[in-house]
């Protein structure tokens, strides 16, 4: 089948935002303990952080990292995680039925962020706690000194405030599983009070109010309307969370990007409805701060129970296939394509827990399949996101109505004179012949073309073999006389760089 696109730098969507390439570190399973932090590991640095994980985090090209949760944050006392380590209490983590030894807290995370070269994005607990504790944490983190909490931070070893800009006002407060779950009005009022206070400390914070945990929530839409009615002038972003599972139907799985696209469109209409009713000049946008493939029905996703409250249990340690990587690549394409309204995003999560980076306690760190499209997109998407004209055959994915087999986006870096096309072929069965009109870019040639696909789309990387299926040169890609042509195999993700 043939698909056509036209790429012209005259048609733009908005800037490529570094914050699109965020990730997430939650106190959950082995994400923190034996993930980013493992003092006994041979590669641990002087602060107990795994240097191999730091290196992979930098290679992944992560921009922001959201912390410390997730569901965890809704029962978290941030004070437990600061001060002399030997005096910190071990606490029950109700969200994941675990014990948290509190060896890592905000100071360690801030230090790790500097080493990883990422911007921290902090979440406050609006489940079991409220406005005052959020203000205390903000004071602890961002005030340089001269107050009780800022001086406490200094005496804990951090002379200067961390200057954390992005703050999440709780997590998934629409979810009945959330400790302190509230209805939209209760939550909207609490979020507004908290945001008002936080802005009194620093008017330039970027605040994220909780949107829906998934488009499938019964309250989706109405939740956004009520919460934004309470908070519109006080927040900058509303969160969106969405995970995708295979359920043994590959074609349906490949519809993930299409479903994310329609979720974004719906959220935009809910935001803009409130904006219009309020006659506001302000534009609230989206923080897509949890997204990924998550095979939630698998055994390792089940939290421990009963009297068992382990430290850092194996939880949500999904193993990803090449098909999952194609989905992740397409979800990133979708986020970029919506850069006008999606101003921040976080792949959930970074290490071990539904993650592109895996570790063995005391042993190796290795890359899952999903690492590759993320790292390549983060490294090469630059400048401006272009609006493409796309003509594609449709595929039908079981439950999902006809959707385009080709999902594509292009970025254009005028300074470097480089355009990059990112494309997913979402057909489970048919290759696509791509025919792109690129005359608008001038006389360009192909400087790199790679495709990620495999005869067996269910191939998974392991600690022993994480390299035998990698993105490989696509030798079919040609650019000549204002035309770019390429063969895109079924279930594939590609990146084509032109200059
Ligand atoms: O990322 C895993 C969990 O998914 C998070 O803790 C929660 O916010 C979401 O339900």
Coordinates of N, CA and C and ligand atoms in Angstrom, one line a residue, residues 24 26-28 66 68-73 95-96 171-172 177-178 213 241 243 289-292 294 316 347-349 353-354, ligand 1:
X24 N 9.7 9.5 34.6 CA 9.0 9.5 35.9 C 9.8 8.5 36.8
X26 N 9.1 7.0 40.5 CA 8.2 6.9 41.6 C 8.8 5.9 42.7
X27 N 8.5 6.1 43.9 CA 8.9 5.1 45.0 C 7.9 4.0 44.7
X28 N 8.3 3.1 43.9 CA 7.4 2.0 43.5 C 8.3 0.8 43.0
X66 N 9.6 13.4 36.8 CA 8.5 13.6 37.8 C 8.8 12.7 39.0
X68 N 7.7 12.3 43.6 CA 8.1 10.9 43.9 C 6.9 9.9 43.6
X69 N 5.9 10.4 43.0 CA 4.8 9.5 42.6 C 3.8 10.4 41.8
X70 N 2.9 9.8 41.2 CA 2.3 8.5 41.3 C 1.4 8.3 42.6
X71 N 0.8 7.1 42.6 CA 0.0 6.7 43.7 C 0.7 6.9 45.1
X72 N 2.0 6.6 45.0 CA 2.8 6.7 46.3 C 2.7 8.1 46.9
X73 N 2.6 9.1 46.1 CA 2.7 10.5 46.7 C 1.5 10.8 47.6
X95 N 0.0 2.5 48.9 CA -0.3 2.4 47.4 C 0.2 1.1 46.8
X96 N 1.4 0.7 47.2 CA 2.1 -0.5 46.6 C 2.3 -1.6 47.6
X171 N -1.9 13.6 42.6 CA -1.8 12.6 41.5 C -3.1 11.9 41.4
X172 N -3.6 11.8 40.2 CA -4.8 10.9 39.9 C -5.9 11.0 41.0
X177 N -9.0 4.4 43.5 CA -7.8 3.7 44.1 C -6.9 4.6 44.9
X178 N -7.0 5.9 44.7 CA -6.1 6.9 45.2 C -6.4 7.1 46.7
X213 N -7.4 10.1 34.9 CA -6.4 9.0 34.9 C -6.4 8.2 33.7
X241 N -3.2 11.1 31.8 CA -2.5 9.8 31.9 C -3.1 8.8 31.0
X243 N -2.3 4.5 29.5 CA -1.5 3.4 29.3 C -2.2 2.4 28.3
X289 N 1.6 13.5 31.8 CA 2.7 13.1 32.6 C 2.7 11.7 33.1
X290 N 1.9 10.8 32.4 CA 2.1 9.4 32.5 C 1.6 8.8 31.2
X291 N 2.5 8.1 30.5 CA 2.1 7.5 29.3 C 3.1 6.3 29.0
X292 N 2.6 5.2 28.5 CA 3.4 4.1 28.1 C 2.6 2.9 27.7
X294 N 1.7 -0.6 29.2 CA 1.7 -1.3 30.5 C 0.8 -2.5 30.4
X316 N 5.5 -4.4 38.4 CA 5.3 -3.8 37.1 C 6.6 -3.8 36.3
X347 N 7.3 9.9 30.2 CA 7.2 8.4 30.0 C 7.2 7.8 31.4
X348 N 6.2 7.0 31.7 CA 6.1 6.3 33.0 C 6.5 4.8 32.8
X349 N 7.6 4.4 33.4 CA 8.5 5.2 34.3 C 9.9 5.1 33.7
X353 N 10.3 -0.2 36.6 CA 8.9 -0.2 36.7 C 8.3 0.3 35.3
X354 N 7.7 -0.6 34.5 CA 7.2 -0.2 33.2 C 8.2 0.8 32.5
Ligands
LIG1 O1 2.9 4.6 36.9 C1 2.3 3.6 37.7 C2 1.0 4.2 38.3 O2 0.1 4.4 37.4 C3 1.2 5.5 39.1 O3 1.6 5.4 40.4 C4 -0.2 6.1 39.0 O4 -0.3 7.5 39.0 C5 -0.8 5.4 37.8 O5 -2.1 4.8 38.1

